[in-house]
PDB file of C-alpha atoms in Angstrom:
ATOM      1  CA  MET A  23     -35.126-110.035  80.874  1.00  0.00           C
ATOM      2  CA  THR A  24     -37.158-107.262  79.754  1.00  0.00           C
ATOM      3  CA  ASN A  25     -37.145-106.596  76.004  1.00  0.00           C
ATOM      4  CA  PRO A  26     -35.510-103.112  75.461  1.00  0.00           C
ATOM      5  CA  GLN A  27     -38.220-102.179  72.679  1.00  0.00           C
ATOM      6  CA  GLN A  28     -40.944-103.150  74.751  1.00  0.00           C
ATOM      7  CA  MET A  29     -39.705-101.054  77.188  1.00  0.00           C
ATOM      8  CA  MET A  30     -39.393 -98.065  74.890  1.00  0.00           C
ATOM      9  CA  ALA A  31     -43.027 -98.671  73.692  1.00  0.00           C
ATOM     10  CA  ASP A  32     -44.569 -98.725  76.862  1.00  0.00           C
ATOM     11  CA  LEU A  33     -42.559 -95.394  77.614  1.00  0.00           C
ATOM     12  CA  ALA A  34     -43.542 -93.655  74.566  1.00  0.00           C
ATOM     13  CA  TRP A  35     -47.502 -95.092  75.367  1.00  0.00           C
ATOM     14  CA  GLN A  36     -47.276 -93.260  78.896  1.00  0.00           C
ATOM     15  CA  ILE A  37     -45.909 -90.257  77.671  1.00  0.00           C
ATOM     16  CA  GLU A  38     -48.763 -90.017  75.477  1.00  0.00           C
ATOM     17  CA  CYS A  39     -51.379 -90.900  78.109  1.00  0.00           C
ATOM     18  CA  GLY A  40     -49.939 -87.451  80.044  1.00  0.00           C
ATOM     19  CA  ALA A  41     -47.443 -89.214  82.161  1.00  0.00           C
ATOM     20  CA  ASP A  42     -44.435 -87.204  81.774  1.00  0.00           C
ATOM     21  CA  GLU A  43     -42.520 -86.825  84.932  1.00  0.00           C
ATOM     22  CA  ALA A  44     -41.690 -89.196  87.794  1.00  0.00           C
ATOM     23  CA  ILE A  45     -43.234 -88.452  91.503  1.00  0.00           C
ATOM     24  CA  GLY A  46     -42.823 -89.769  94.258  1.00  0.00           C
ATOM     25  CA  GLU A  47     -44.463 -89.663  97.832  1.00  0.00           C
ATOM     26  CA  GLU A  48     -41.847 -87.341  99.230  1.00  0.00           C
ATOM     27  CA  ALA A  49     -39.273 -84.874  97.980  1.00  0.00           C
ATOM     28  CA  GLY A  50     -36.182 -86.355  96.470  1.00  0.00           C
ATOM     29  CA  PHE A  51     -37.972 -89.530  95.658  1.00  0.00           C
ATOM     30  CA  LEU A  52     -37.090 -89.128  91.911  1.00  0.00           C
ATOM     31  CA  SER A  53     -34.928 -92.324  91.113  1.00  0.00           C
ATOM     32  CA  TRP A  54     -33.555 -95.455  92.687  1.00  0.00           C
ATOM     33  CA  LYS A  55     -30.407 -93.872  93.279  1.00  0.00           C
ATOM     34  CA  GLY A  56     -31.870 -91.170  95.689  1.00  0.00           C
ATOM     35  CA  LEU A  57     -33.453 -94.011  97.682  1.00  0.00           C
ATOM     36  CA  THR A  58     -32.038 -94.763 101.178  1.00  0.00           C
ATOM     37  CA  ALA A  59     -30.734 -98.369 101.904  1.00  0.00           C
ATOM     38  CA  LYS A  60     -33.921 -98.790 104.091  1.00  0.00           C
ATOM     39  CA  THR A  61     -36.203 -97.271 101.633  1.00  0.00           C
ATOM     40  CA  ARG A  62     -34.852 -99.494  98.968  1.00  0.00           C
ATOM     41  CA  LEU A  63     -35.592-102.787 101.166  1.00  0.00           C
ATOM     42  CA  GLN A  64     -39.006-101.424 102.177  1.00  0.00           C
ATOM     43  CA  ALA A  65     -39.667-101.206  98.112  1.00  0.00           C
ATOM     44  CA  GLU A  66     -37.935-104.654  97.662  1.00  0.00           C
ATOM     45  CA  GLU A  67     -40.336-106.525 100.029  1.00  0.00           C
ATOM     46  CA  SER A  68     -43.603-104.537  98.721  1.00  0.00           C
ATOM     47  CA  ARG A  69     -42.721-105.676  95.370  1.00  0.00           C
ATOM     48  CA  ARG A  70     -42.273-109.040  96.671  1.00  0.00           C
ATOM     49  CA  ASP A  71     -45.559-109.091  98.270  1.00  0.00           C
ATOM     50  CA  GLU A  72     -47.667-107.950  95.266  1.00  0.00           C
ATOM     51  CA  PRO A  73     -49.152-110.175  93.058  1.00  0.00           C
ATOM     52  CA  ALA A  74     -47.391-110.558  89.546  1.00  0.00           C
ATOM     53  CA  LEU A  75     -48.735-108.635  86.762  1.00  0.00           C
ATOM     54  CA  ALA A  76     -49.028-109.350  82.952  1.00  0.00           C
ATOM     55  CA  ALA A  77     -46.572-107.462  80.902  1.00  0.00           C
ATOM     56  CA  PRO A  78     -48.430-104.825  79.453  1.00  0.00           C
ATOM     57  CA  SER A  79     -49.558-105.157  75.911  1.00  0.00           C
ATOM     58  CA  ALA A  80     -47.945-102.708  72.980  1.00  0.00           C
ATOM     59  CA  PRO A  81     -49.801 -99.520  72.459  1.00  0.00           C
ATOM     60  CA  PRO A  82     -52.197 -99.882  69.526  1.00  0.00           C
ATOM     61  CA  PRO A  83     -50.849 -97.894  66.319  1.00  0.00           C
ATOM     62  CA  ARG A  84     -51.669 -94.525  66.042  1.00  0.00           C
ATOM     63  CA  ALA A  85     -54.217 -93.359  63.298  1.00  0.00           C
ATOM     64  CA  VAL A  86     -52.666 -91.140  60.724  1.00  0.00           C
ATOM     65  CA  VAL A  87     -54.547 -87.846  60.809  1.00  0.00           C
ATOM     66  CA  SER A  88     -54.596 -85.398  57.968  1.00  0.00           C
ATOM     67  CA  ILE A  89     -54.914 -82.065  59.202  1.00  0.00           C
ATOM     68  CA  VAL A  90     -56.048 -79.348  57.051  1.00  0.00           C
ATOM     69  CA  PRO A  91     -55.676 -75.539  57.810  1.00  0.00           C
ATOM     70  CA  PRO A  92     -59.163 -73.917  58.300  1.00  0.00           C
ATOM     71  CA  VAL A  93     -60.613 -71.964  55.786  1.00  0.00           C
ATOM     72  CA  ALA A  94     -62.611 -69.277  57.695  1.00  0.00           C
ATOM     73  CA  ALA A  95     -66.242 -68.828  56.627  1.00  0.00           C
ATOM     74  CA  PRO A  96     -67.659 -65.672  55.666  1.00  0.00           C
ATOM     75  CA  LEU A  97     -69.219 -63.694  58.788  1.00  0.00           C
ATOM     76  CA  PRO A  98     -72.823 -62.953  58.225  1.00  0.00           C
ATOM     77  CA  ALA A  99     -73.265 -59.279  57.347  1.00  0.00           C
ATOM     78  CA  GLU A 100     -74.331 -58.293  60.714  1.00  0.00           C
ATOM     79  CA  ALA A 101     -71.590 -60.090  62.449  1.00  0.00           C
ATOM     80  CA  ARG A 102     -68.960 -58.511  60.713  1.00  0.00           C
ATOM     81  CA  PRO A 103     -67.173 -55.627  62.500  1.00  0.00           C
ATOM     82  CA  ARG A 104     -67.874 -52.337  60.813  1.00  0.00           C
ATOM     83  CA  VAL A 105     -64.802 -50.650  59.171  1.00  0.00           C
ATOM     84  CA  ALA A 106     -64.806 -47.118  58.626  1.00  0.00           C
ATOM     85  CA  ALA A 107     -61.349 -45.898  57.905  1.00  0.00           C
ATOM     86  CA  GLN A 108     -60.725 -44.196  54.972  1.00  0.00           C
ATOM     87  CA  THR A 109     -56.610 -43.987  55.674  1.00  0.00           C
ATOM     88  CA  LEU A 110     -54.102 -46.393  56.343  1.00  0.00           C
ATOM     89  CA  GLU A 111     -53.747 -44.392  59.772  1.00  0.00           C
ATOM     90  CA  GLU A 112     -57.362 -44.787  60.786  1.00  0.00           C
ATOM     91  CA  LEU A 113     -57.372 -48.392  59.824  1.00  0.00           C
ATOM     92  CA  ARG A 114     -54.279 -48.750  62.086  1.00  0.00           C
ATOM     93  CA  GLU A 115     -55.970 -47.135  64.720  1.00  0.00           C
ATOM     94  CA  GLU A 116     -59.530 -48.820  64.309  1.00  0.00           C
ATOM     95  CA  VAL A 117     -57.485 -52.291  64.514  1.00  0.00           C
ATOM     96  CA  SER A 118     -55.687 -51.360  67.816  1.00  0.00           C
ATOM     97  CA  ARG A 119     -58.895 -50.738  69.304  1.00  0.00           C
ATOM     98  CA  PHE A 120     -60.810 -53.674  67.947  1.00  0.00           C
ATOM     99  CA  GLU A 121     -61.529 -56.077  70.886  1.00  0.00           C
ATOM    100  CA  GLY A 122     -63.536 -58.952  68.907  1.00  0.00           C
ATOM    101  CA  CYS A 123     -60.211 -61.088  68.419  1.00  0.00           C
ATOM    102  CA  ALA A 124     -59.134 -62.746  71.605  1.00  0.00           C
ATOM    103  CA  LEU A 125     -55.257 -63.007  70.287  1.00  0.00           C
ATOM    104  CA  ARG A 126     -54.504 -59.115  71.250  1.00  0.00           C
ATOM    105  CA  ALA A 127     -54.845 -60.081  74.824  1.00  0.00           C
ATOM    106  CA  THR A 128     -51.973 -62.511  74.600  1.00  0.00           C
ATOM    107  CA  ALA A 129     -49.913 -60.716  72.272  1.00  0.00           C
ATOM    108  CA  MET A 130     -47.205 -58.169  72.972  1.00  0.00           C
ATOM    109  CA  ASN A 131     -47.588 -55.928  69.807  1.00  0.00           C
ATOM    110  CA  LEU A 132     -50.141 -55.333  67.162  1.00  0.00           C
ATOM    111  CA  VAL A 133     -48.321 -56.390  64.091  1.00  0.00           C
ATOM    112  CA  PHE A 134     -50.056 -54.119  60.787  1.00  0.00           C
ATOM    113  CA  ALA A 135     -47.980 -53.967  57.944  1.00  0.00           C
ATOM    114  CA  ASP A 136     -44.242 -52.847  56.914  1.00  0.00           C
ATOM    115  CA  GLY A 137     -43.153 -51.365  53.467  1.00  0.00           C
ATOM    116  CA  ASN A 138     -44.406 -48.783  50.625  1.00  0.00           C
ATOM    117  CA  PRO A 139     -47.469 -48.324  50.940  1.00  0.00           C
ATOM    118  CA  ALA A 140     -47.589 -46.887  47.537  1.00  0.00           C
ATOM    119  CA  SER A 141     -46.137 -50.211  46.078  1.00  0.00           C
ATOM    120  CA  PRO A 142     -48.104 -51.817  42.940  1.00  0.00           C
ATOM    121  CA  VAL A 143     -47.556 -55.430  45.171  1.00  0.00           C
ATOM    122  CA  MET A 144     -49.302 -56.263  48.291  1.00  0.00           C
ATOM    123  CA  PHE A 145     -48.007 -59.465  49.918  1.00  0.00           C
ATOM    124  CA  ILE A 146     -50.173 -61.178  52.669  1.00  0.00           C
ATOM    125  CA  GLY A 147     -48.949 -63.742  55.106  1.00  0.00           C
ATOM    126  CA  GLU A 148     -50.582 -65.639  57.803  1.00  0.00           C
ATOM    127  CA  ALA A 149     -49.694 -64.130  61.596  1.00  0.00           C
ATOM    128  CA  PRO A 150     -47.262 -62.970  63.173  1.00  0.00           C
ATOM    129  CA  GLY A 151     -44.616 -64.618  64.750  1.00  0.00           C
ATOM    130  CA  GLU A 152     -42.178 -64.822  67.795  1.00  0.00           C
ATOM    131  CA  GLU A 153     -39.630 -62.100  66.520  1.00  0.00           C
ATOM    132  CA  GLU A 154     -42.612 -59.912  64.712  1.00  0.00           C
ATOM    133  CA  ASP A 155     -44.607 -60.082  67.910  1.00  0.00           C
ATOM    134  CA  ARG A 156     -41.557 -58.482  69.693  1.00  0.00           C
ATOM    135  CA  GLN A 157     -40.650 -55.878  67.003  1.00  0.00           C
ATOM    136  CA  GLY A 158     -44.406 -55.218  66.154  1.00  0.00           C
ATOM    137  CA  LYS A 159     -43.463 -55.903  62.231  1.00  0.00           C
ATOM    138  CA  PRO A 160     -44.322 -58.711  60.001  1.00  0.00           C
ATOM    139  CA  PHE A 161     -41.570 -60.925  58.378  1.00  0.00           C
ATOM    140  CA  VAL A 162     -38.562 -60.007  60.480  1.00  0.00           C
ATOM    141  CA  GLY A 163     -37.517 -63.312  61.890  1.00  0.00           C
ATOM    142  CA  VAL A 164     -35.775 -66.070  60.152  1.00  0.00           C
ATOM    143  CA  SER A 165     -38.397 -66.844  57.919  1.00  0.00           C
ATOM    144  CA  GLY A 166     -38.440 -63.166  56.895  1.00  0.00           C
ATOM    145  CA  GLN A 167     -34.959 -62.943  56.220  1.00  0.00           C
ATOM    146  CA  LEU A 168     -35.336 -65.702  53.862  1.00  0.00           C
ATOM    147  CA  PHE A 169     -38.056 -63.949  52.043  1.00  0.00           C
ATOM    148  CA  ASP A 170     -35.983 -61.087  51.815  1.00  0.00           C
ATOM    149  CA  ARG A 171     -33.207 -62.657  50.320  1.00  0.00           C
ATOM    150  CA  MET A 172     -35.676 -64.478  47.649  1.00  0.00           C
ATOM    151  CA  LEU A 173     -36.930 -60.974  46.648  1.00  0.00           C
ATOM    152  CA  ALA A 174     -33.442 -59.598  46.353  1.00  0.00           C
ATOM    153  CA  ALA A 175     -32.525 -62.465  44.458  1.00  0.00           C
ATOM    154  CA  ALA A 176     -35.091 -61.755  41.732  1.00  0.00           C
ATOM    155  CA  GLY A 177     -34.359 -57.720  42.045  1.00  0.00           C
ATOM    156  CA  ILE A 178     -37.082 -56.629  44.208  1.00  0.00           C
ATOM    157  CA  ALA A 179     -36.065 -55.011  47.288  1.00  0.00           C
ATOM    158  CA  ARG A 180     -38.297 -55.389  50.303  1.00  0.00           C
ATOM    159  CA  SER A 181     -38.561 -51.236  50.721  1.00  0.00           C
ATOM    160  CA  GLY A 182     -40.302 -51.739  47.210  1.00  0.00           C
ATOM    161  CA  ILE A 183     -42.957 -53.928  48.457  1.00  0.00           C
ATOM    162  CA  TYR A 184     -46.097 -53.835  51.062  1.00  0.00           C
ATOM    163  CA  ILE A 185     -46.648 -56.647  53.175  1.00  0.00           C
ATOM    164  CA  SER A 186     -49.253 -57.336  55.820  1.00  0.00           C
ATOM    165  CA  ASN A 187     -50.925 -60.423  57.360  1.00  0.00           C
ATOM    166  CA  ILE A 188     -54.167 -61.965  57.698  1.00  0.00           C
ATOM    167  CA  LEU A 189     -53.850 -61.890  61.708  1.00  0.00           C
ATOM    168  CA  PHE A 190     -52.596 -58.992  63.202  1.00  0.00           C
ATOM    169  CA  TRP A 191     -51.629 -60.511  66.489  1.00  0.00           C
ATOM    170  CA  ARG A 192     -49.530 -63.378  67.178  1.00  0.00           C
ATOM    171  CA  PRO A 193     -51.517 -66.991  68.242  1.00  0.00           C
ATOM    172  CA  PRO A 194     -49.654 -68.356  71.317  1.00  0.00           C
ATOM    173  CA  GLY A 195     -46.937 -70.810  70.205  1.00  0.00           C
ATOM    174  CA  ASN A 196     -47.339 -69.840  66.810  1.00  0.00           C
ATOM    175  CA  ARG A 197     -50.120 -72.089  66.314  1.00  0.00           C
ATOM    176  CA  THR A 198     -52.390 -72.359  63.355  1.00  0.00           C
ATOM    177  CA  PRO A 199     -55.092 -69.394  63.540  1.00  0.00           C
ATOM    178  CA  THR A 200     -58.830 -70.686  64.434  1.00  0.00           C
ATOM    179  CA  ASP A 201     -61.466 -69.775  62.019  1.00  0.00           C
ATOM    180  CA  ALA A 202     -63.302 -67.668  64.359  1.00  0.00           C
ATOM    181  CA  GLU A 203     -59.654 -65.400  64.599  1.00  0.00           C
ATOM    182  CA  ILE A 204     -59.443 -65.013  61.120  1.00  0.00           C
ATOM    183  CA  ALA A 205     -62.752 -64.439  60.243  1.00  0.00           C
ATOM    184  CA  SER A 206     -62.492 -61.489  63.083  1.00  0.00           C
ATOM    185  CA  CYS A 207     -59.828 -59.775  61.403  1.00  0.00           C
ATOM    186  CA  ILE A 208     -60.704 -60.421  57.558  1.00  0.00           C
ATOM    187  CA  PRO A 209     -63.035 -57.041  57.425  1.00  0.00           C
ATOM    188  CA  PHE A 210     -59.881 -54.918  58.446  1.00  0.00           C
ATOM    189  CA  VAL A 211     -57.743 -57.137  55.744  1.00  0.00           C
ATOM    190  CA  GLU A 212     -60.258 -56.579  52.929  1.00  0.00           C
ATOM    191  CA  ARG A 213     -60.134 -52.769  53.652  1.00  0.00           C
ATOM    192  CA  HIS A 214     -56.311 -52.757  54.040  1.00  0.00           C
ATOM    193  CA  ILE A 215     -56.230 -53.896  50.460  1.00  0.00           C
ATOM    194  CA  ALA A 216     -58.615 -51.836  49.228  1.00  0.00           C
ATOM    195  CA  LEU A 217     -56.571 -48.646  50.995  1.00  0.00           C
ATOM    196  CA  ILE A 218     -53.441 -49.916  49.464  1.00  0.00           C
ATOM    197  CA  LYS A 219     -54.900 -50.655  46.045  1.00  0.00           C
ATOM    198  CA  PRO A 220     -52.020 -52.883  44.755  1.00  0.00           C
ATOM    199  CA  LYS A 221     -51.771 -53.935  40.993  1.00  0.00           C
ATOM    200  CA  VAL A 222     -51.067 -57.457  42.346  1.00  0.00           C
ATOM    201  CA  LEU A 223     -51.929 -59.352  45.482  1.00  0.00           C
ATOM    202  CA  VAL A 224     -49.500 -62.159  46.484  1.00  0.00           C
ATOM    203  CA  LEU A 225     -50.610 -64.388  49.187  1.00  0.00           C
ATOM    204  CA  LEU A 226     -47.912 -66.427  51.413  1.00  0.00           C
ATOM    205  CA  GLY A 227     -48.914 -69.727  52.385  1.00  0.00           C
ATOM    206  CA  GLY A 228     -51.766 -71.920  52.978  1.00  0.00           C
ATOM    207  CA  VAL A 229     -53.952 -69.796  55.169  1.00  0.00           C
ATOM    208  CA  ALA A 230     -53.696 -66.592  53.292  1.00  0.00           C
ATOM    209  CA  ALA A 231     -54.435 -68.313  50.013  1.00  0.00           C
ATOM    210  CA  LYS A 232     -57.569 -70.479  51.333  1.00  0.00           C
ATOM    211  CA  THR A 233     -58.986 -67.388  53.379  1.00  0.00           C
ATOM    212  CA  LEU A 234     -58.880 -64.722  50.502  1.00  0.00           C
ATOM    213  CA  LEU A 235     -59.601 -67.044  47.864  1.00  0.00           C
ATOM    214  CA  GLN A 236     -62.336 -68.906  49.675  1.00  0.00           C
ATOM    215  CA  THR A 237     -60.969 -72.496  48.610  1.00  0.00           C
ATOM    216  CA  LYS A 238     -60.208 -75.719  49.959  1.00  0.00           C
ATOM    217  CA  GLU A 239     -56.861 -76.519  47.939  1.00  0.00           C
ATOM    218  CA  GLY A 240     -54.117 -76.671  49.670  1.00  0.00           C
ATOM    219  CA  ILE A 241     -50.895 -74.517  49.106  1.00  0.00           C
ATOM    220  CA  THR A 242     -49.168 -77.165  47.309  1.00  0.00           C
ATOM    221  CA  ARG A 243     -51.828 -77.036  44.583  1.00  0.00           C
ATOM    222  CA  LEU A 244     -52.418 -73.215  44.339  1.00  0.00           C
ATOM    223  CA  HIS A 245     -48.587 -72.030  44.692  1.00  0.00           C
ATOM    224  CA  GLY A 246     -47.395 -70.497  41.341  1.00  0.00           C
ATOM    225  CA  ARG A 247     -50.899 -70.350  39.416  1.00  0.00           C
ATOM    226  CA  TRP A 248     -52.306 -66.954  38.634  1.00  0.00           C
ATOM    227  CA  THR A 249     -55.662 -66.663  39.962  1.00  0.00           C
ATOM    228  CA  THR A 250     -58.150 -63.627  40.855  1.00  0.00           C
ATOM    229  CA  TYR A 251     -59.103 -62.307  43.969  1.00  0.00           C
ATOM    230  CA  SER A 252     -62.744 -61.132  44.106  1.00  0.00           C
ATOM    231  CA  PRO A 253     -63.104 -59.099  47.082  1.00  0.00           C
ATOM    232  CA  PRO A 254     -66.996 -58.719  48.336  1.00  0.00           C
ATOM    233  CA  PRO A 255     -68.546 -55.331  47.839  1.00  0.00           C
ATOM    234  CA  GLU A 256     -68.587 -54.250  51.430  1.00  0.00           C
ATOM    235  CA  SER A 257     -64.751 -54.020  51.298  1.00  0.00           C
ATOM    236  CA  GLY A 258     -64.516 -51.238  49.128  1.00  0.00           C
ATOM    237  CA  VAL A 259     -61.937 -52.520  46.634  1.00  0.00           C
ATOM    238  CA  ASP A 260     -62.942 -51.298  43.128  1.00  0.00           C
ATOM    239  CA  ALA A 261     -62.528 -54.633  41.010  1.00  0.00           C
ATOM    240  CA  ALA A 262     -60.856 -58.180  40.822  1.00  0.00           C
ATOM    241  CA  LEU A 263     -57.153 -58.574  40.902  1.00  0.00           C
ATOM    242  CA  PRO A 264     -54.728 -60.848  39.460  1.00  0.00           C
ATOM    243  CA  CYS A 265     -53.159 -62.843  42.270  1.00  0.00           C
ATOM    244  CA  LEU A 266     -50.624 -65.522  42.996  1.00  0.00           C
ATOM    245  CA  PRO A 267     -50.137 -67.895  46.122  1.00  0.00           C
ATOM    246  CA  LEU A 268     -46.818 -68.783  46.908  1.00  0.00           C
ATOM    247  CA  TYR A 269     -45.318 -70.848  49.911  1.00  0.00           C
ATOM    248  CA  HIS A 270     -44.449 -69.345  52.899  1.00  0.00           C
ATOM    249  CA  PRO A 271     -41.195 -69.015  53.925  1.00  0.00           C
ATOM    250  CA  ALA A 272     -41.443 -70.561  57.100  1.00  0.00           C
ATOM    251  CA  TYR A 273     -42.627 -73.702  55.311  1.00  0.00           C
ATOM    252  CA  LEU A 274     -39.586 -73.286  52.942  1.00  0.00           C
ATOM    253  CA  LEU A 275     -37.328 -73.573  56.179  1.00  0.00           C
ATOM    254  CA  ARG A 276     -38.894 -77.030  57.037  1.00  0.00           C
ATOM    255  CA  GLN A 277     -38.891 -78.290  53.511  1.00  0.00           C
ATOM    256  CA  ALA A 278     -35.786 -77.255  52.015  1.00  0.00           C
ATOM    257  CA  SER A 279     -36.909 -79.244  48.773  1.00  0.00           C
ATOM    258  CA  ALA A 280     -39.337 -76.981  47.884  1.00  0.00           C
ATOM    259  CA  LYS A 281     -37.478 -73.641  47.606  1.00  0.00           C
ATOM    260  CA  ARG A 282     -36.429 -74.414  43.764  1.00  0.00           C
ATOM    261  CA  GLN A 283     -40.337 -74.491  43.210  1.00  0.00           C
ATOM    262  CA  ALA A 284     -40.554 -70.952  45.215  1.00  0.00           C
ATOM    263  CA  TRP A 285     -37.666 -69.546  43.171  1.00  0.00           C
ATOM    264  CA  ASN A 286     -39.655 -70.781  40.006  1.00  0.00           C
ATOM    265  CA  ASP A 287     -42.755 -68.993  41.353  1.00  0.00           C
ATOM    266  CA  ILE A 288     -40.819 -65.805  42.403  1.00  0.00           C
ATOM    267  CA  LEU A 289     -39.737 -65.529  38.542  1.00  0.00           C
ATOM    268  CA  LEU A 290     -43.254 -66.053  37.400  1.00  0.00           C
ATOM    269  CA  LEU A 291     -44.165 -62.832  39.605  1.00  0.00           C
ATOM    270  CA  LYS A 292     -41.047 -61.137  37.838  1.00  0.00           C
ATOM    271  CA  LYS A 293     -42.288 -62.037  34.661  1.00  0.00           C
ATOM    272  CA  HIS A 294     -45.865 -60.880  35.303  1.00  0.00           C
ATOM    273  CA  LEU A 295     -44.475 -57.443  36.476  1.00  0.00           C
ATOM    274  CA  THR A 296     -42.313 -56.904  33.526  1.00  0.00           C
ATOM    275  CA  ASP A 297     -44.922 -58.033  30.971  1.00  0.00           C
ATOM    276  CA  ASN A 298     -47.334 -55.677  32.416  1.00  0.00           C
ATOM    277  CA  ASN A 299     -44.944 -52.789  32.991  1.00  0.00           C
ATOM    278  CA  ILE A 300     -45.667 -52.803  36.713  1.00  0.00           C
ATOM    279  CA  LEU A 301     -42.425 -51.043  38.133  1.00  0.00           C
ATOM    280  CA  ILE A 302     -41.453 -51.407  41.808  1.00  0.00           C
ATOM    281  CA  ASN A 303     -39.444 -48.540  43.448  1.00  0.00           C
ATOM    282  CA  ASN A 304     -36.344 -50.212  44.984  1.00  0.00           C
ATOM    283  CA  GLU A 305     -35.030 -47.086  46.873  1.00  0.00           C
TER     284      GLU A 305
END
């Protein structure tokens, strides 16, 4: 009798190799129950005539691969998109015309920003998700709703902050952005920061933190640690900005155990704003 565990291991191995459906020679030949009596007899005779096959060996153990989010390498000066915008409206228009990022061809909408442009606090996430792509606004899906609740619990209204992303278009299937996609959008993000002129920059998630801080450290090490964002001269940002990396809300939905740390990080942000008399207009 065939070992059920061996059968499951063989099935998993076949699926991993790409065999994800059963296909017969004729339409309707999908299962043993679907065969006629004649076809069953033919199949049995054919199997008796075949030489016995050795039982397949169990698939080898799969190697555990650690996937590290990309850090976009700085583009050479001659390869960087030339960003001439002097206002947010001009920047949005430049981004909407930009053809150097292939994601715009697969996305439904440009997702530029949301919130109060006069806010002293600017949040930057990774990329739009499905709901953000549909509405054309950042952080409006399930993770955005969690983000709003976390801010509200600390006495910060979403209307009082400004929020955008590293990417302005949704990657298909919400996959991790590639280095090329990130690098193509960074000059616009840097100019975005220069035009908002925030007093505090908050980076949500590993991709945003790694990209703007140009570090290989993961978000589990970076979160809740005040650091400095030092913009390149061509960005137009006048000076370095105090910067606080936080867990991305989407990560907290997958790792509920990290919510306590995330709450402590939000309190660090609140304390910094209070200590430095940085006022947020929650109207």
